[in-house]
XYZ file of C-alpha atoms in Angstrom:
553
model
C 101.198 56.552 99.078
C 104.588 54.883 99.454
C 107.195 56.340 101.822
C 109.647 56.792 98.949
C 107.142 58.671 96.821
C 106.079 60.818 99.760
C 109.626 61.700 100.793
C 110.596 62.589 97.231
C 107.472 64.645 96.638
C 107.797 66.631 99.856
C 111.206 67.929 98.827
C 109.656 70.001 96.052
C 109.535 73.749 96.710
C 109.090 77.146 95.142
C 111.814 79.259 93.537
C 112.095 82.726 92.133
C 112.428 82.773 88.353
C 110.923 84.773 85.487
C 107.226 83.878 85.290
C 105.797 82.381 82.124
C 102.586 84.394 82.349
C 100.207 86.061 84.731
C 96.936 84.316 85.503
C 93.713 85.833 86.797
C 91.682 83.627 89.150
C 88.012 84.147 89.990
C 86.189 82.335 92.792
C 82.611 81.151 93.197
C 81.111 79.046 96.002
C 77.901 77.034 95.956
C 75.753 75.441 98.619
C 77.439 76.877 101.706
C 75.881 75.372 104.822
C 73.904 77.681 107.085
C 75.553 77.752 110.505
C 72.886 80.026 111.916
C 69.255 79.073 111.296
C 68.235 82.733 111.552
C 70.671 84.126 108.975
C 72.780 83.195 106.003
C 76.618 83.239 106.147
C 78.732 86.252 105.208
C 81.411 84.432 103.155
C 84.978 85.490 102.415
C 87.696 83.387 100.733
C 91.409 83.534 101.528
C 93.922 82.273 98.982
C 97.206 80.930 100.319
C 100.334 79.658 98.579
C 102.758 77.130 99.997
C 106.358 78.264 100.295
C 109.014 76.170 102.041
C 106.310 74.104 103.724
C 104.392 77.102 105.082
C 101.010 78.403 103.909
C 101.275 82.136 103.287
C 98.260 84.320 102.564
C 98.395 85.865 99.103
C 95.121 87.795 99.133
C 91.448 87.544 100.074
C 88.074 88.321 98.532
C 85.570 90.855 99.689
C 82.886 89.802 102.171
C 79.501 89.115 100.600
C 76.651 89.507 103.041
C 73.974 86.839 103.483
C 74.861 84.471 100.662
C 75.125 80.682 100.400
C 76.278 80.810 96.773
C 78.558 83.846 96.438
C 80.291 84.961 93.280
C 83.192 87.140 94.360
C 84.233 90.157 92.300
C 87.793 90.071 93.621
C 90.270 88.868 90.992
C 93.469 87.163 92.144
C 96.468 87.743 89.880
C 99.280 85.197 90.225
C 102.529 84.565 88.384
C 102.420 81.200 86.611
C 105.506 78.962 86.420
C 105.090 75.806 84.339
C 108.294 74.295 85.723
C 107.263 74.561 89.380
C 104.577 73.011 91.585
C 102.605 75.974 92.905
C 100.401 74.668 95.709
C 97.340 76.766 96.583
C 94.829 76.615 99.406
C 91.430 78.306 99.409
C 89.892 78.852 102.830
C 86.246 79.886 103.239
C 85.168 81.865 106.305
C 81.892 83.234 107.612
C 82.594 86.764 108.781
C 79.750 88.264 110.807
C 78.592 91.798 110.126
C 79.890 92.967 113.523
C 83.545 92.461 112.540
C 85.749 91.552 109.576
C 88.577 89.795 111.359
C 89.536 86.296 110.236
C 90.621 85.318 113.744
C 87.063 85.682 115.029
C 85.412 84.253 111.899
C 83.927 80.779 111.544
C 85.947 78.432 109.324
C 83.593 76.792 106.788
C 85.987 74.631 104.773
C 89.009 74.593 102.470
C 90.206 73.262 99.145
C 93.803 72.552 98.095
C 95.102 72.247 94.549
C 97.937 73.426 92.328
C 97.891 76.383 89.976
C 98.776 73.968 87.184
C 95.580 72.001 87.816
C 93.473 75.151 87.619
C 95.195 76.338 84.450
C 94.960 72.987 82.668
C 91.253 72.576 83.477
C 90.426 76.290 83.196
C 87.515 75.722 85.595
C 88.293 73.668 88.669
C 85.372 72.652 90.865
C 85.920 70.721 94.102
C 84.032 70.090 97.360
C 85.024 72.062 100.431
C 86.684 69.951 103.109
C 86.791 70.413 106.866
C 89.025 68.103 108.900
C 89.221 65.833 105.858
C 85.451 65.502 105.410
C 83.103 67.154 102.946
C 80.941 69.980 104.259
C 77.432 69.093 103.134
C 77.093 69.874 99.437
C 79.381 72.898 99.567
C 81.888 73.307 96.777
C 84.183 75.962 95.384
C 84.899 76.717 91.734
C 88.015 78.569 90.552
C 88.188 79.909 87.005
C 91.490 80.806 85.354
C 92.179 83.251 82.569
C 95.533 84.322 81.202
C 96.299 87.991 81.676
C 97.374 88.854 78.158
C 100.409 91.056 77.910
C 102.867 92.025 75.210
C 103.096 88.649 73.501
C 101.979 89.971 70.098
C 104.437 90.408 67.253
C 104.661 93.185 64.721
C 105.799 92.853 61.111
C 107.508 95.933 59.650
C 108.653 96.801 56.111
C 110.996 99.781 55.696
C 112.464 101.501 52.662
C 114.218 104.830 52.038
C 114.721 107.307 49.231
C 117.318 109.908 48.341
C 119.789 108.960 51.071
C 123.070 110.853 51.213
C 125.849 109.330 49.127
C 128.840 108.589 51.366
C 131.038 106.749 48.845
C 133.293 108.355 46.198
C 133.274 105.680 43.505
C 129.862 104.128 44.152
C 126.627 104.782 45.984
C 126.057 104.263 49.698
C 125.436 100.769 51.085
C 122.717 101.586 53.646
C 121.363 99.622 56.590
C 118.914 100.642 59.297
C 119.127 100.134 63.073
C 116.162 100.513 65.436
C 116.738 101.057 69.154
C 114.275 101.101 72.041
C 114.931 103.962 74.464
C 114.605 102.540 77.983
C 113.336 104.357 81.053
C 116.936 105.037 82.132
C 117.672 106.552 78.681
C 119.851 103.578 77.689
C 119.469 102.150 74.193
C 118.470 98.553 73.428
C 118.991 97.353 69.863
C 115.746 95.896 68.544
C 116.627 95.158 64.927
C 119.359 95.701 62.384
C 118.380 95.306 58.739
C 120.507 93.734 56.072
C 122.753 95.978 53.986
C 121.485 96.959 50.548
C 124.560 97.477 48.405
C 125.125 100.478 46.132
C 121.635 101.947 46.468
C 120.375 105.334 47.676
C 116.755 104.124 47.526
C 116.956 100.841 49.452
C 114.055 98.497 50.169
C 114.877 96.431 53.240
C 113.445 93.004 53.922
C 110.315 92.718 56.036
C 111.135 91.658 59.590
C 109.212 90.549 62.650
C 109.777 91.467 66.300
C 107.727 91.226 69.470
C 105.966 94.286 70.801
C 107.703 93.639 74.082
C 111.116 93.889 72.382
C 110.137 96.863 70.268
C 108.580 99.117 72.881
C 108.002 97.107 76.084
C 104.311 97.230 75.237
C 104.311 101.039 75.521
C 103.080 102.399 72.181
C 104.309 105.898 73.053
C 107.826 104.830 74.013
C 110.393 106.681 71.836
C 112.449 104.655 69.369
C 115.739 105.832 67.915
C 116.304 104.853 64.288
C 119.699 105.285 62.638
C 120.768 104.842 59.011
C 124.384 103.925 58.223
C 126.523 103.462 55.149
C 128.201 100.069 55.555
C 131.996 99.819 55.226
C 133.924 96.565 55.125
C 136.363 97.780 57.786
C 133.530 98.127 60.294
C 133.843 101.917 60.458
C 130.401 102.619 59.055
C 129.537 106.155 57.961
C 126.644 107.874 59.697
C 123.905 108.994 57.296
C 121.202 110.219 59.643
C 118.685 109.443 62.355
C 115.137 110.070 63.479
C 112.857 109.270 66.406
C 109.573 107.418 66.125
C 106.991 105.622 68.252
C 105.006 102.502 67.607
C 101.892 104.666 67.821
C 103.172 106.519 64.744
C 104.101 103.261 63.007
C 100.555 101.966 63.405
C 99.578 104.551 60.803
C 100.903 102.109 58.196
C 98.389 99.425 59.195
C 95.667 100.640 56.851
C 97.774 100.619 53.691
C 99.139 104.140 54.069
C 102.833 104.929 54.236
C 104.422 106.610 57.234
C 107.649 108.506 56.672
C 110.295 110.371 58.625
C 113.053 112.748 57.612
C 116.497 111.237 58.226
C 118.525 113.981 59.882
C 122.282 114.390 60.367
C 122.520 116.807 63.343
C 125.994 118.046 62.328
C 124.813 118.915 58.805
C 121.781 120.652 60.237
C 124.036 122.970 62.229
C 126.767 123.508 59.606
C 124.817 123.613 56.339
C 122.640 126.654 55.823
C 120.199 125.133 53.357
C 120.285 121.603 54.792
C 116.914 119.891 54.616
C 117.554 116.217 55.369
C 119.757 113.260 54.471
C 116.906 111.292 52.933
C 113.474 109.975 53.755
C 112.807 106.683 55.580
C 109.446 105.096 54.792
C 107.423 102.494 56.674
C 105.437 100.696 53.982
C 103.713 98.145 56.164
C 102.922 97.599 59.838
C 101.105 94.390 60.692
C 100.321 93.071 64.180
C 100.492 89.280 64.456
C 98.797 87.522 67.337
C 101.186 84.912 68.783
C 99.418 82.301 70.840
C 100.918 81.571 74.240
C 101.527 78.317 76.106
C 98.501 79.012 78.279
C 96.357 79.560 75.175
C 97.068 75.966 74.167
C 96.737 74.498 77.676
C 93.477 76.348 78.337
C 92.363 75.297 74.865
C 92.521 71.656 75.901
C 96.051 70.620 74.907
C 97.199 67.745 77.121
C 100.786 67.020 78.152
C 101.369 63.306 77.531
C 104.178 62.367 79.918
C 106.226 59.197 79.352
C 109.202 57.966 81.375
C 111.999 55.614 80.270
C 114.407 54.127 82.836
C 117.895 52.719 82.307
C 118.219 49.128 83.604
C 121.712 48.382 82.299
C 124.235 46.467 84.421
C 126.403 49.551 84.955
C 123.830 50.726 87.525
C 125.008 47.994 89.889
C 123.170 45.200 91.683
C 119.942 46.697 93.119
C 120.485 44.647 96.304
C 123.758 46.470 96.912
C 123.499 49.810 98.719
C 126.016 51.281 96.243
C 123.692 50.576 93.299
C 121.935 53.480 91.635
C 118.806 51.308 91.731
C 119.090 50.450 95.434
C 115.705 50.776 97.141
C 116.101 52.351 100.571
C 112.940 52.169 102.688
C 112.821 55.932 103.285
C 115.425 57.628 101.086
C 114.604 57.739 97.347
C 117.420 56.987 94.917
C 118.387 59.437 92.168
C 116.117 57.769 89.622
C 113.108 58.268 91.872
C 114.032 61.824 92.811
C 114.306 62.847 89.165
C 111.134 60.967 88.191
C 109.023 62.530 90.945
C 110.432 66.036 90.464
C 109.555 66.167 86.762
C 106.446 63.974 86.923
C 104.834 65.976 89.738
C 104.661 68.964 87.409
C 103.677 67.227 84.167
C 100.831 65.306 85.796
C 98.832 68.483 86.354
C 98.467 68.880 82.581
C 97.237 65.337 81.865
C 93.534 64.775 82.554
C 93.544 60.992 83.061
C 96.787 60.897 85.091
C 97.838 57.680 83.300
C 101.536 57.605 82.375
C 103.347 55.074 80.168
C 106.568 53.846 81.795
C 109.241 51.900 79.913
C 112.613 50.379 80.644
C 115.633 49.662 78.474
C 118.858 47.661 78.659
C 117.590 44.682 80.722
C 116.769 41.037 80.188
C 113.078 40.615 80.928
C 110.892 37.621 81.765
C 109.769 35.144 80.660
C 112.520 34.411 78.109
C 115.006 36.997 79.488
C 115.864 38.514 76.147
C 117.345 42.007 76.113
C 114.745 44.733 75.487
C 115.161 48.460 74.972
C 111.505 49.479 75.196
C 109.671 47.132 77.579
C 106.746 48.156 79.776
C 107.832 48.542 83.386
C 104.512 47.011 84.506
C 105.157 44.115 82.060
C 101.849 44.847 80.314
C 102.873 45.570 76.738
C 99.242 46.124 75.723
C 98.781 48.803 78.383
C 102.069 50.227 79.734
C 100.297 53.062 81.562
C 100.560 53.516 85.320
C 98.052 55.336 87.525
C 99.706 58.604 88.473
C 103.337 59.221 89.331
C 102.845 57.052 92.407
C 101.842 54.209 90.078
C 105.047 54.667 88.060
C 107.093 54.548 91.273
C 105.374 51.360 92.403
C 105.784 49.683 88.992
C 109.485 50.571 89.066
C 109.911 49.073 92.536
C 107.987 45.922 91.628
C 109.853 45.230 88.389
C 113.402 45.505 89.765
C 113.543 42.032 91.405
C 112.263 40.424 88.197
C 114.866 41.879 85.839
C 118.403 40.994 84.888
C 120.296 44.244 84.413
C 122.295 43.984 81.206
C 122.955 46.331 78.285
C 123.861 48.124 76.079
C 122.506 51.642 76.679
C 120.337 52.196 73.600
C 117.714 54.949 73.737
C 116.788 55.320 70.059
C 114.089 52.592 70.303
C 112.207 54.359 73.084
C 112.424 57.735 71.291
C 111.011 56.079 68.173
C 108.208 54.440 70.187
C 106.997 57.747 71.628
C 107.531 59.448 68.260
C 105.072 57.032 66.661
C 102.369 58.206 69.065
C 103.317 61.844 68.474
C 103.161 61.250 64.717
C 99.535 60.162 65.013
C 98.771 63.367 66.889
C 100.516 65.443 64.207
C 98.141 64.165 61.531
C 95.111 65.443 63.473
C 96.323 69.012 62.845
C 94.899 70.015 66.221
C 96.584 71.136 69.429
C 95.296 68.329 71.628
C 98.348 66.318 72.749
C 101.997 67.270 73.224
C 104.430 64.523 74.267
C 107.226 64.798 76.834
C 109.643 61.886 77.122
C 111.775 61.748 80.276
C 114.800 59.454 79.869
C 116.758 58.550 83.010
C 120.145 56.962 82.284
C 123.385 56.271 84.147
C 125.838 56.382 81.281
C 126.736 57.576 77.835
C 124.499 55.976 75.240
C 125.924 53.382 72.851
C 123.643 54.067 69.860
C 124.560 57.729 69.358
C 124.093 57.692 65.561
C 120.632 56.110 65.765
C 119.696 58.448 68.613
C 120.692 61.521 66.619
C 118.592 60.296 63.708
C 115.625 59.616 66.009
C 115.863 63.069 67.600
C 116.052 64.847 64.248
C 112.930 63.027 63.071
C 111.165 63.740 66.385
C 111.898 67.466 66.013
C 109.151 67.551 63.362
C 106.608 66.215 65.870
C 104.738 67.604 68.922
C 107.366 66.200 71.249
C 110.128 67.197 73.680
C 112.822 64.995 75.208
C 114.365 65.417 78.656
C 117.450 63.350 79.481
C 118.709 63.217 83.068
C 122.119 61.662 83.665
C 122.129 59.694 86.941
C 125.312 58.804 88.795
C 128.922 59.931 88.403
C 129.672 58.961 84.780
C 131.322 61.349 82.319
C 128.379 62.779 80.393
C 130.338 65.214 78.236
C 129.452 63.342 75.032
C 125.770 63.639 75.891
C 125.873 67.435 75.702
C 125.862 67.254 71.909
C 122.250 66.040 72.030
C 121.219 69.327 73.641
C 121.069 71.864 70.829
C 122.060 74.804 73.050
C 125.626 74.827 71.700
C 124.685 74.355 68.066
C 122.213 72.593 65.795
C 122.083 68.821 66.244
C 122.332 66.954 62.947
C 121.593 63.405 61.941
C 124.449 61.210 60.623
C 123.227 62.169 57.131
C 123.581 65.883 57.933
C 119.889 66.686 58.318
C 119.460 69.406 60.987
C 116.946 69.413 63.826
C 113.900 71.444 62.901
C 113.544 72.536 66.550
C 115.677 72.248 69.662
C 113.664 69.606 71.562
C 116.287 68.009 73.849
C 117.320 69.124 77.303
C 120.133 67.189 79.007
C 121.288 67.684 82.606
C 123.367 65.560 84.990
C 121.480 64.910 88.232
C 124.665 65.452 90.265
C 124.405 69.180 89.495
C 121.316 69.201 91.735
C 122.310 66.495 94.205
C 122.732 68.887 97.125
C 119.667 70.970 96.365
C 115.991 70.298 96.007
C 114.853 68.111 93.099
C 112.499 70.988 92.304
C 115.559 72.833 91.007
C 116.129 69.944 88.593
C 112.515 70.091 87.398
C 112.737 73.838 87.021
C 115.835 73.541 84.833
C 114.721 70.720 82.557
C 111.136 71.953 82.091
C 111.835 75.662 81.634
C 112.153 75.328 77.845
C 109.028 73.190 77.346
C 106.452 76.034 77.106
C 108.395 77.696 74.291
C 108.872 74.334 72.565
C 105.116 73.746 72.665
C 104.358 77.220 71.312
C 107.058 77.026 68.619
C 105.730 73.715 67.322
C 102.101 74.781 67.017
C 102.822 78.319 65.806
C 105.198 77.013 63.119
C 102.527 74.554 61.998
C 99.906 77.292 61.962
C 97.801 75.339 64.469
C 95.689 77.573 66.663
C 94.520 76.607 70.152
C 90.940 75.475 70.499
C 88.407 77.883 71.911
C 87.518 76.624 75.428
C 83.821 76.253 74.559
C 84.731 73.694 71.887
C 85.879 71.109 74.420
C 84.587 72.060 77.881
C 81.245 70.298 77.608
C 82.748 66.895 76.805
C 85.971 66.997 78.781
C 86.383 65.059 82.028
C 89.183 65.163 84.558
C 90.684 62.789 87.055
C 90.816 64.071 90.650
């Protein structure tokens, strides 16, 4: 491993952010060596997680007496963060029957990995190591399973009849609001229907919301539902309200209607014969299973990671210490920091650990013509590099052979990766999702072509991450990130999905590159899920691919 790669990789750490999912891990060991000829070991496994360079114990299994191939019943539950490298260490101990203390136990071996590796392979089996050497034929197997939560959606269809008429010259214009009542009694708006004009018997459009949004997964949580008569001045007239629960709403799942009286509390007090202000009816309640990111990853979907590096002359002479491409023997430049930070995470979700690496904006040998999509290893037939370390080495080796030039065109490389993603799209299976990391030092010069390429790529299983390196003004690049509005092609065609994330590296220059990775990769899980869910592509069942799937170490 090169010093540059090592120094960049070791800067990665762990950060607190909302977890993507919870994962359950189960542990089995096989072939534990007998330390005592008269008895079998009493194994126990500790799981540790690395934080700021320190191994901290998370939990431990029970002790199983006299077993060389224990299957532990203890289940470890961990928060899973796609955008972070979560390093784990499993330590196996032989704890004699006379005591249970780890300090007095015999250390039998350990295995280190990342949570991402376990999740992507679903079953990770590795030999136990002691002082860097294997321990006989002992190995440990960790199995991962997503702890399913409130990721399902519910589809609801409401109507009403005989609502109070609040208008003098026409009928009421009703709309319905549904609020979740939180534990602190505060109200959280879940959905507001459209307004049905001039109608006391409205039928509102069917809508979809997550169970988490509707009731926080608690089917008995009270919901406050309010019906209003819309007014153009914003001072809507109150018609009535009622309380419901999702448990009650589920009554409409078998074709029956569920209904509630819409009550105006003031009328109920003032009017002697007041009955209600109308009836609100739930005509349909349908639960929709929404597949999660982990469903697709555990179903065999691979993250195909590709990197593209800017070799235009504006980076400066690589021999000059002021150049953005200057190779310091121990301190990685910004290109390498960004590459390693993002690549370290993506590599855990790619079984063969082979990554295509391209360059753009340079004159390349042998004829030194300008290219905007050349292989960094100069092997156009096979641009893949072995691991992130291989990409780093190819980058270092190619620099002396190039003539940095220009302009800064990135549309060709987007189109190149899009062609591969297009082939995957036609399979109609969730097997490969493409992430293109573009590292550039300046504002691109083919903005129109790039916009067109991105819009076309938004129809494909593909995401694009652009990291701005150096001190250039990147304000024009923000338009490629759809956070502030929908990106459109020069012809006006909108992006089908928001697939671009742009960040300037200088925003993370004084922090860990892991913060950069966390920021640029945070949206990827939702982008993966949105693509496959919108296409109606379900994840494979693990048994469909496990028997034939192989993994690189």
